[in-house]
Amino acid sequence: SGEAAALLYVWLTGSIFRPFADRSKYFPVVVRRGLLLVISYLVTNVTLNIDRLYLKSALGGTAVTQYYVVSLIGKTLVLFIAPINTIIISYLTKENRRISRKQFFLFSGAGMVVSAVFFLLCQIGTPLFIRLFYPDLSDSTAGLVTVVNLTQILAMLSAYLFIVVLTFTDEKWQLILQVVHLIVLLGLIVSMTPGAGIRGFAAAMLIANALRIGAVMLLGTVCAGRKYAGEEKRRNR
């Protein structure tokens, strides 16, 4: 409501929204790209909350609580990385040039190092958090901590890699990979959860996120090289 009131105030007193009806030649492109990204992020939010959507009906409320408690710190880090990603994409797009394959590997390596540090912090912080605030769940969730933390860290890393790849690929690829990831994830959790319970669900989440990392790395490796090579040829002509 506060944001809506601020927008209304700016619209009434300012001039920034006055020429809103005047559409430039870039309007269709912006709308198309914006819609692709909006749908992509909606799919991402579904995957981030799939534990609440699926575990409740498959295993009951206790499983939802267990997975939520174990994944809470990791999910917080995923949310924390969002504003950082905005800074990264602003930096990468401030110059009208594409990054090379080598630069893509450097950015990816930096993300992996930071992710490894965050994983260690989660491994230390999650058991302490559970013992302090949910001591009754400490024993039942002990075997889930490593798998769930790694799953959340891979989700954080993939969000970062998507931002890097987005600077030199078409937005449709992000949507395609996110939809494929959701389909693969649903297939894995439906097949692995009934037999192994919450541990099977956690393993399915980990496998799906690892596959998504591999897909994003493959896309970035292929596209970064092609884009950069093409620009080098044009500059040398």
Short mmCIF file of N, CA, C and O in Angstrom, two decimals, residues 33-148:
data_model
loop_
_atom_site.label_atom_id
_atom_site.label_comp_id
_atom_site.label_asym_id
_atom_site.label_seq_id
_atom_site.Cartn_x
_atom_site.Cartn_y
_atom_site.Cartn_z
N ARG A 33 10.45 -8.94 -23.61
CA ARG A 33 11.50 -9.37 -22.69
C ARG A 33 11.01 -9.33 -21.25
O ARG A 33 11.32 -10.22 -20.45
N GLY A 34 10.23 -8.31 -20.93
CA GLY A 34 9.71 -8.21 -19.57
C GLY A 34 8.79 -9.36 -19.22
O GLY A 34 8.86 -9.93 -18.13
N LEU A 35 7.91 -9.73 -20.16
CA LEU A 35 7.00 -10.84 -19.92
C LEU A 35 7.75 -12.16 -19.75
O LEU A 35 7.40 -12.98 -18.89
N LEU A 36 8.77 -12.36 -20.57
CA LEU A 36 9.57 -13.58 -20.45
C LEU A 36 10.22 -13.68 -19.08
O LEU A 36 10.22 -14.75 -18.44
N LEU A 37 10.76 -12.57 -18.60
CA LEU A 37 11.42 -12.57 -17.30
C LEU A 37 10.42 -12.74 -16.16
O LEU A 37 10.70 -13.43 -15.18
N VAL A 38 9.26 -12.10 -16.29
CA VAL A 38 8.23 -12.23 -15.25
C VAL A 38 7.78 -13.69 -15.12
O VAL A 38 7.70 -14.24 -14.01
N ILE A 39 7.50 -14.32 -16.26
CA ILE A 39 7.07 -15.72 -16.23
C ILE A 39 8.19 -16.60 -15.68
O ILE A 39 7.95 -17.53 -14.89
N SER A 40 9.42 -16.30 -16.08
CA SER A 40 10.56 -17.07 -15.60
C SER A 40 10.70 -16.99 -14.09
O SER A 40 10.92 -18.01 -13.41
N TYR A 41 10.55 -15.79 -13.53
CA TYR A 41 10.68 -15.63 -12.08
C TYR A 41 9.50 -16.25 -11.34
O TYR A 41 9.64 -16.71 -10.20
N LEU A 42 8.33 -16.27 -11.97
CA LEU A 42 7.19 -16.96 -11.36
C LEU A 42 7.47 -18.46 -11.26
O LEU A 42 7.18 -19.09 -10.23
N VAL A 43 8.04 -19.02 -12.32
CA VAL A 43 8.41 -20.44 -12.30
C VAL A 43 9.46 -20.69 -11.22
O VAL A 43 9.41 -21.68 -10.49
N THR A 44 10.42 -19.76 -11.10
CA THR A 44 11.45 -19.89 -10.08
C THR A 44 10.85 -19.90 -8.68
O THR A 44 11.26 -20.69 -7.82
N ASN A 45 9.89 -19.02 -8.44
CA ASN A 45 9.25 -18.97 -7.12
C ASN A 45 8.49 -20.25 -6.81
O ASN A 45 8.42 -20.68 -5.65
N VAL A 46 7.91 -20.86 -7.84
CA VAL A 46 7.23 -22.14 -7.64
C VAL A 46 8.23 -23.20 -7.19
O VAL A 46 7.98 -23.96 -6.25
N THR A 47 9.39 -23.25 -7.85
CA THR A 47 10.40 -24.25 -7.49
C THR A 47 10.96 -23.99 -6.09
O THR A 47 11.28 -24.94 -5.36
N LEU A 48 11.09 -22.72 -5.71
CA LEU A 48 11.62 -22.40 -4.38
C LEU A 48 10.66 -22.84 -3.27
O LEU A 48 11.10 -23.14 -2.16
N ASN A 49 9.38 -22.87 -3.59
CA ASN A 49 8.38 -23.21 -2.57
C ASN A 49 7.71 -24.56 -2.85
O ASN A 49 6.63 -24.83 -2.32
N ILE A 50 8.36 -25.39 -3.66
CA ILE A 50 7.77 -26.67 -4.01
C ILE A 50 7.64 -27.58 -2.79
O ILE A 50 6.77 -28.46 -2.76
N ASP A 51 8.49 -27.36 -1.78
CA ASP A 51 8.39 -28.19 -0.58
C ASP A 51 7.05 -27.98 0.12
O ASP A 51 6.42 -28.93 0.59
N ARG A 52 6.61 -26.73 0.20
CA ARG A 52 5.32 -26.46 0.83
C ARG A 52 4.16 -26.95 -0.03
O ARG A 52 3.13 -27.39 0.49
N LEU A 53 4.33 -26.86 -1.34
CA LEU A 53 3.25 -27.23 -2.24
C LEU A 53 3.08 -28.75 -2.34
O LEU A 53 1.96 -29.24 -2.50
N TYR A 54 4.18 -29.48 -2.26
CA TYR A 54 4.11 -30.93 -2.49
C TYR A 54 4.14 -31.75 -1.21
O TYR A 54 3.36 -32.70 -1.05
N LEU A 55 5.03 -31.40 -0.29
CA LEU A 55 5.21 -32.23 0.91
C LEU A 55 3.94 -32.31 1.75
O LEU A 55 3.68 -33.34 2.38
N LYS A 56 3.17 -31.24 1.79
CA LYS A 56 1.95 -31.24 2.59
C LYS A 56 1.00 -32.35 2.17
O LYS A 56 0.46 -33.09 3.01
N SER A 57 0.81 -32.50 0.87
CA SER A 57 -0.12 -33.52 0.38
C SER A 57 0.51 -34.90 0.36
O SER A 57 -0.18 -35.91 0.51
N ALA A 58 1.84 -34.97 0.19
CA ALA A 58 2.49 -36.27 0.05
C ALA A 58 2.87 -36.89 1.39
O ALA A 58 2.68 -38.10 1.59
N LEU A 59 3.39 -36.07 2.32
CA LEU A 59 3.90 -36.62 3.57
C LEU A 59 3.30 -36.00 4.82
O LEU A 59 3.55 -36.48 5.93
N GLY A 60 2.56 -34.92 4.66
CA GLY A 60 1.93 -34.30 5.82
C GLY A 60 2.65 -33.07 6.32
O GLY A 60 3.74 -32.71 5.86
N GLY A 61 2.04 -32.42 7.30
CA GLY A 61 2.56 -31.15 7.81
C GLY A 61 3.89 -31.26 8.52
O GLY A 61 4.69 -30.32 8.49
N THR A 62 4.16 -32.39 9.16
CA THR A 62 5.44 -32.55 9.87
C THR A 62 6.61 -32.48 8.91
O THR A 62 7.64 -31.84 9.20
N ALA A 63 6.48 -33.11 7.76
CA ALA A 63 7.55 -33.09 6.76
C ALA A 63 7.78 -31.67 6.24
O ALA A 63 8.92 -31.26 6.00
N VAL A 64 6.69 -30.93 6.07
CA VAL A 64 6.81 -29.53 5.62
C VAL A 64 7.61 -28.73 6.64
O VAL A 64 8.52 -27.96 6.28
N THR A 65 7.29 -28.91 7.91
CA THR A 65 7.99 -28.19 8.97
C THR A 65 9.47 -28.56 9.01
O THR A 65 10.34 -27.69 9.13
N GLN A 66 9.75 -29.85 8.92
CA GLN A 66 11.14 -30.30 8.96
C GLN A 66 11.96 -29.71 7.82
O GLN A 66 13.06 -29.17 8.04
N TYR A 67 11.44 -29.80 6.62
CA TYR A 67 12.19 -29.30 5.47
C TYR A 67 12.32 -27.78 5.52
O TYR A 67 13.38 -27.22 5.19
N TYR A 68 11.26 -27.12 5.94
CA TYR A 68 11.30 -25.65 6.02
C TYR A 68 12.35 -25.18 7.02
O TYR A 68 13.12 -24.26 6.73
N VAL A 69 12.39 -25.81 8.17
CA VAL A 69 13.34 -25.40 9.21
C VAL A 69 14.78 -25.61 8.74
O VAL A 69 15.64 -24.74 8.91
N VAL A 70 15.03 -26.75 8.12
CA VAL A 70 16.39 -27.05 7.66
C VAL A 70 16.81 -26.11 6.52
O VAL A 70 17.97 -25.71 6.43
N SER A 71 15.87 -25.74 5.67
CA SER A 71 16.21 -24.94 4.49
C SER A 71 16.10 -23.44 4.72
O SER A 71 16.41 -22.66 3.81
N LEU A 72 15.70 -23.03 5.92
CA LEU A 72 15.41 -21.61 6.14
C LEU A 72 16.62 -20.71 5.92
O LEU A 72 16.53 -19.68 5.23
N ILE A 73 17.75 -21.08 6.48
CA ILE A 73 18.95 -20.24 6.32
C ILE A 73 19.39 -20.21 4.86
O ILE A 73 19.75 -19.15 4.33
N GLY A 74 19.35 -21.35 4.20
CA GLY A 74 19.72 -21.39 2.79
C GLY A 74 18.79 -20.56 1.93
O GLY A 74 19.23 -19.84 1.03
N LYS A 75 17.48 -20.63 2.20
CA LYS A 75 16.53 -19.83 1.44
C LYS A 75 16.73 -18.34 1.69
O LYS A 75 16.53 -17.51 0.80
N THR A 76 17.12 -18.00 2.90
CA THR A 76 17.40 -16.60 3.21
C THR A 76 18.57 -16.09 2.37
O THR A 76 18.56 -14.96 1.88
N LEU A 77 19.57 -16.94 2.19
CA LEU A 77 20.71 -16.56 1.35
C LEU A 77 20.29 -16.38 -0.10
O LEU A 77 20.81 -15.51 -0.80
N VAL A 78 19.37 -17.23 -0.58
CA VAL A 78 18.87 -17.09 -1.95
C VAL A 78 18.19 -15.74 -2.13
O VAL A 78 18.37 -15.06 -3.15
N LEU A 79 17.41 -15.32 -1.14
CA LEU A 79 16.77 -14.00 -1.20
C LEU A 79 17.81 -12.89 -1.09
O LEU A 79 17.68 -11.83 -1.71
N PHE A 80 18.85 -13.13 -0.32
CA PHE A 80 19.90 -12.14 -0.12
C PHE A 80 20.66 -11.86 -1.40
O PHE A 80 21.11 -10.74 -1.65
N ILE A 81 20.79 -12.87 -2.25
CA ILE A 81 21.60 -12.72 -3.46
C ILE A 81 20.87 -11.91 -4.53
O ILE A 81 21.50 -11.40 -5.47
N ALA A 82 19.54 -11.75 -4.42
CA ALA A 82 18.77 -11.05 -5.45
C ALA A 82 19.24 -9.61 -5.68
O ALA A 82 19.50 -9.23 -6.83
N PRO A 83 19.37 -8.77 -4.64
CA PRO A 83 19.86 -7.41 -4.90
C PRO A 83 21.30 -7.38 -5.40
O PRO A 83 21.68 -6.49 -6.17
N ILE A 84 22.10 -8.35 -4.98
CA ILE A 84 23.48 -8.43 -5.47
C ILE A 84 23.48 -8.74 -6.96
O ILE A 84 24.29 -8.20 -7.73
N ASN A 85 22.56 -9.60 -7.39
CA ASN A 85 22.46 -9.91 -8.81
C ASN A 85 22.11 -8.68 -9.63
O ASN A 85 22.56 -8.52 -10.77
N THR A 86 21.29 -7.79 -9.06
CA THR A 86 20.95 -6.55 -9.75
C THR A 86 22.20 -5.70 -9.98
O THR A 86 22.39 -5.11 -11.05
N ILE A 87 23.06 -5.64 -8.98
CA ILE A 87 24.31 -4.89 -9.11
C ILE A 87 25.20 -5.53 -10.17
O ILE A 87 25.81 -4.85 -11.00
N ILE A 88 25.25 -6.85 -10.17
CA ILE A 88 26.10 -7.57 -11.12
C ILE A 88 25.65 -7.32 -12.55
O ILE A 88 26.46 -7.03 -13.44
N ILE A 89 24.35 -7.44 -12.80
CA ILE A 89 23.86 -7.25 -14.17
C ILE A 89 24.03 -5.80 -14.61
O ILE A 89 24.27 -5.52 -15.79
N SER A 90 23.93 -4.85 -13.67
CA SER A 90 24.18 -3.45 -14.01
C SER A 90 25.63 -3.24 -14.41
O SER A 90 25.93 -2.51 -15.36
N TYR A 91 26.53 -3.90 -13.70
CA TYR A 91 27.96 -3.78 -14.02
C TYR A 91 28.28 -4.40 -15.37
O TYR A 91 29.02 -3.83 -16.18
N LEU A 92 27.70 -5.58 -15.62
CA LEU A 92 28.02 -6.29 -16.86
C LEU A 92 27.43 -5.63 -18.10
O LEU A 92 27.92 -5.83 -19.21
N THR A 93 26.35 -4.87 -17.92
CA THR A 93 25.69 -4.26 -19.07
C THR A 93 25.98 -2.77 -19.21
O THR A 93 25.42 -2.12 -20.10
N LYS A 94 26.84 -2.21 -18.37
CA LYS A 94 27.09 -0.77 -18.47
C LYS A 94 27.88 -0.43 -19.73
O LYS A 94 27.83 0.70 -20.21
N GLU A 95 28.63 -1.40 -20.25
CA GLU A 95 29.33 -1.21 -21.51
C GLU A 95 28.68 -2.08 -22.58
O GLU A 95 28.26 -3.20 -22.32
N ASN A 96 28.62 -1.56 -23.77
CA ASN A 96 27.96 -2.26 -24.86
C ASN A 96 28.90 -3.31 -25.47
O ASN A 96 29.37 -3.18 -26.59
N ARG A 97 29.19 -4.34 -24.68
CA ARG A 97 30.06 -5.40 -25.15
C ARG A 97 29.69 -6.71 -24.46
O ARG A 97 29.05 -6.72 -23.42
N ARG A 98 30.08 -7.79 -25.09
CA ARG A 98 29.80 -9.11 -24.54
C ARG A 98 31.02 -9.64 -23.80
O ARG A 98 32.15 -9.28 -24.12
N ILE A 99 30.77 -10.49 -22.82
CA ILE A 99 31.90 -11.09 -22.12
C ILE A 99 32.37 -12.32 -22.89
O ILE A 99 31.58 -12.99 -23.56
N SER A 100 33.64 -12.60 -22.80
CA SER A 100 34.21 -13.75 -23.48
C SER A 100 33.96 -15.01 -22.67
O SER A 100 33.50 -14.96 -21.53
N ARG A 101 34.31 -16.14 -23.28
CA ARG A 101 34.15 -17.40 -22.57
C ARG A 101 35.05 -17.46 -21.34
O ARG A 101 34.66 -17.96 -20.29
N LYS A 102 36.26 -16.92 -21.48
CA LYS A 102 37.18 -16.89 -20.34
C LYS A 102 36.61 -16.05 -19.20
O LYS A 102 36.68 -16.43 -18.03
N GLN A 103 36.03 -14.90 -19.54
CA GLN A 103 35.42 -14.05 -18.52
C GLN A 103 34.23 -14.74 -17.86
O GLN A 103 34.02 -14.62 -16.65
N PHE A 104 33.47 -15.47 -18.67
CA PHE A 104 32.34 -16.21 -18.11
C PHE A 104 32.82 -17.24 -17.09
O PHE A 104 32.23 -17.40 -16.02
N PHE A 105 33.91 -17.93 -17.42
CA PHE A 105 34.46 -18.91 -16.48
C PHE A 105 34.97 -18.22 -15.21
O PHE A 105 34.86 -18.77 -14.11
N LEU A 106 35.53 -17.02 -15.36
CA LEU A 106 36.00 -16.28 -14.18
C LEU A 106 34.84 -15.89 -13.27
O LEU A 106 34.91 -16.06 -12.05
N PHE A 107 33.77 -15.38 -13.87
CA PHE A 107 32.59 -15.03 -13.09
C PHE A 107 31.99 -16.28 -12.43
O PHE A 107 31.57 -16.24 -11.27
N SER A 108 31.95 -17.37 -13.18
CA SER A 108 31.40 -18.61 -12.64
C SER A 108 32.26 -19.13 -11.49
O SER A 108 31.73 -19.57 -10.46
N GLY A 109 33.58 -19.08 -11.67
CA GLY A 109 34.47 -19.53 -10.61
C GLY A 109 34.33 -18.71 -9.34
O GLY A 109 34.32 -19.25 -8.23
N ALA A 110 34.19 -17.39 -9.52
CA ALA A 110 33.99 -16.52 -8.35
C ALA A 110 32.70 -16.88 -7.63
O ALA A 110 32.64 -16.93 -6.39
N GLY A 111 31.65 -17.14 -8.41
CA GLY A 111 30.37 -17.53 -7.81
C GLY A 111 30.47 -18.84 -7.06
O GLY A 111 29.87 -19.01 -5.99
N MET A 112 31.23 -19.78 -7.60
CA MET A 112 31.39 -21.07 -6.94
C MET A 112 32.18 -20.94 -5.63
O MET A 112 31.86 -21.62 -4.64
N VAL A 113 33.18 -20.08 -5.63
CA VAL A 113 33.96 -19.87 -4.40
C VAL A 113 33.07 -19.26 -3.31
O VAL A 113 33.07 -19.72 -2.15
N VAL A 114 32.31 -18.23 -3.67
CA VAL A 114 31.41 -17.61 -2.71
C VAL A 114 30.36 -18.61 -2.23
O VAL A 114 30.02 -18.66 -1.04
N SER A 115 29.85 -19.42 -3.15
CA SER A 115 28.85 -20.43 -2.78
C SER A 115 29.43 -21.45 -1.81
O SER A 115 28.74 -21.89 -0.87
N ALA A 116 30.69 -21.83 -2.02
CA ALA A 116 31.34 -22.78 -1.10
C ALA A 116 31.45 -22.19 0.30
O ALA A 116 31.23 -22.89 1.30
N VAL A 117 31.78 -20.91 0.38
CA VAL A 117 31.86 -20.24 1.68
C VAL A 117 30.49 -20.21 2.35
O VAL A 117 30.35 -20.51 3.55
N PHE A 118 29.47 -19.85 1.58
CA PHE A 118 28.11 -19.81 2.13
C PHE A 118 27.66 -21.20 2.58
O PHE A 118 26.94 -21.34 3.57
N PHE A 119 28.06 -22.23 1.83
CA PHE A 119 27.70 -23.59 2.21
C PHE A 119 28.29 -23.96 3.56
O PHE A 119 27.61 -24.55 4.42
N LEU A 120 29.54 -23.60 3.77
CA LEU A 120 30.18 -23.87 5.06
C LEU A 120 29.47 -23.12 6.18
O LEU A 120 29.28 -23.66 7.28
N LEU A 121 29.09 -21.87 5.91
CA LEU A 121 28.37 -21.09 6.92
C LEU A 121 27.02 -21.73 7.25
O LEU A 121 26.61 -21.78 8.41
N CYS A 122 26.35 -22.23 6.21
CA CYS A 122 25.07 -22.90 6.43
C CYS A 122 25.25 -24.19 7.23
O CYS A 122 24.42 -24.52 8.10
N GLN A 123 26.33 -24.91 6.95
CA GLN A 123 26.59 -26.15 7.67
C GLN A 123 26.83 -25.89 9.16
O GLN A 123 26.49 -26.72 10.01
N ILE A 124 27.41 -24.74 9.45
CA ILE A 124 27.65 -24.38 10.85
C ILE A 124 26.39 -23.78 11.48
O ILE A 124 26.00 -24.11 12.61
N GLY A 125 25.73 -22.90 10.73
CA GLY A 125 24.61 -22.16 11.29
C GLY A 125 23.32 -22.93 11.41
O GLY A 125 22.57 -22.74 12.38
N THR A 126 23.04 -23.82 10.46
CA THR A 126 21.75 -24.53 10.48
C THR A 126 21.57 -25.42 11.70
O THR A 126 20.53 -25.34 12.37
N PRO A 127 22.54 -26.27 12.05
CA PRO A 127 22.36 -27.08 13.27
C PRO A 127 22.20 -26.23 14.53
O PRO A 127 21.39 -26.56 15.41
N LEU A 128 22.96 -25.14 14.61
CA LEU A 128 22.83 -24.25 15.78
C LEU A 128 21.45 -23.61 15.82
O LEU A 128 20.82 -23.51 16.88
N PHE A 129 20.98 -23.18 14.66
CA PHE A 129 19.66 -22.56 14.57
C PHE A 129 18.56 -23.54 15.01
O PHE A 129 17.65 -23.17 15.76
N ILE A 130 18.67 -24.78 14.55
CA ILE A 130 17.66 -25.78 14.90
C ILE A 130 17.70 -26.09 16.39
O ILE A 130 16.65 -26.20 17.05
N ARG A 131 18.90 -26.24 16.94
CA ARG A 131 19.01 -26.55 18.37
C ARG A 131 18.47 -25.41 19.24
O ARG A 131 17.89 -25.66 20.30
N LEU A 132 18.66 -24.18 18.79
CA LEU A 132 18.22 -23.04 19.59
C LEU A 132 16.71 -22.82 19.51
O LEU A 132 16.06 -22.57 20.53
N PHE A 133 16.15 -22.91 18.31
CA PHE A 133 14.76 -22.53 18.12
C PHE A 133 13.81 -23.71 17.90
O PHE A 133 12.61 -23.58 18.12
N TYR A 134 14.33 -24.84 17.44
CA TYR A 134 13.49 -26.02 17.21
C TYR A 134 14.18 -27.26 17.76
O TYR A 134 14.48 -28.20 17.01
N PRO A 135 14.45 -27.30 19.06
CA PRO A 135 15.20 -28.44 19.62
C PRO A 135 14.49 -29.77 19.45
O PRO A 135 15.14 -30.81 19.37
N ASP A 136 13.16 -29.75 19.37
CA ASP A 136 12.42 -31.00 19.21
C ASP A 136 12.61 -31.61 17.82
O ASP A 136 12.32 -32.79 17.61
N LEU A 137 13.10 -30.81 16.87
CA LEU A 137 13.33 -31.31 15.51
C LEU A 137 14.79 -31.64 15.24
O LEU A 137 15.13 -32.05 14.13
N SER A 138 15.63 -31.45 16.23
CA SER A 138 17.07 -31.61 16.02
C SER A 138 17.44 -33.01 15.56
O SER A 138 18.21 -33.18 14.61
N ASP A 139 16.90 -34.02 16.21
CA ASP A 139 17.26 -35.40 15.86
C ASP A 139 16.66 -35.82 14.52
O ASP A 139 17.32 -36.48 13.71
N SER A 140 15.41 -35.44 14.27
CA SER A 140 14.73 -35.89 13.06
C SER A 140 15.26 -35.22 11.80
O SER A 140 15.07 -35.73 10.69
N THR A 141 15.92 -34.08 11.94
CA THR A 141 16.42 -33.36 10.76
C THR A 141 17.93 -33.46 10.59
O THR A 141 18.48 -32.90 9.64
N ALA A 142 18.59 -34.18 11.49
CA ALA A 142 20.06 -34.24 11.45
C ALA A 142 20.59 -34.76 10.12
O ALA A 142 21.58 -34.27 9.59
N GLY A 143 19.93 -35.75 9.56
CA GLY A 143 20.41 -36.34 8.31
C GLY A 143 20.07 -35.55 7.07
O GLY A 143 20.49 -35.91 5.96
N LEU A 144 19.32 -34.46 7.23
CA LEU A 144 18.89 -33.67 6.07
C LEU A 144 19.75 -32.42 5.85
O LEU A 144 19.71 -31.83 4.77
N VAL A 145 20.49 -32.02 6.86
CA VAL A 145 21.14 -30.71 6.84
C VAL A 145 22.06 -30.54 5.63
O VAL A 145 21.96 -29.55 4.88
N THR A 146 22.96 -31.47 5.41
CA THR A 146 23.94 -31.32 4.33
C THR A 146 23.27 -31.29 2.96
O THR A 146 23.57 -30.42 2.12
N VAL A 147 22.36 -32.22 2.72
CA VAL A 147 21.70 -32.30 1.41
C VAL A 147 20.86 -31.05 1.14
O VAL A 147 20.92 -30.46 0.06
N VAL A 148 20.10 -30.62 2.13
CA VAL A 148 19.23 -29.45 1.95
C VAL A 148 20.05 -28.18 1.80
O VAL A 148 19.74 -27.32 0.96
#
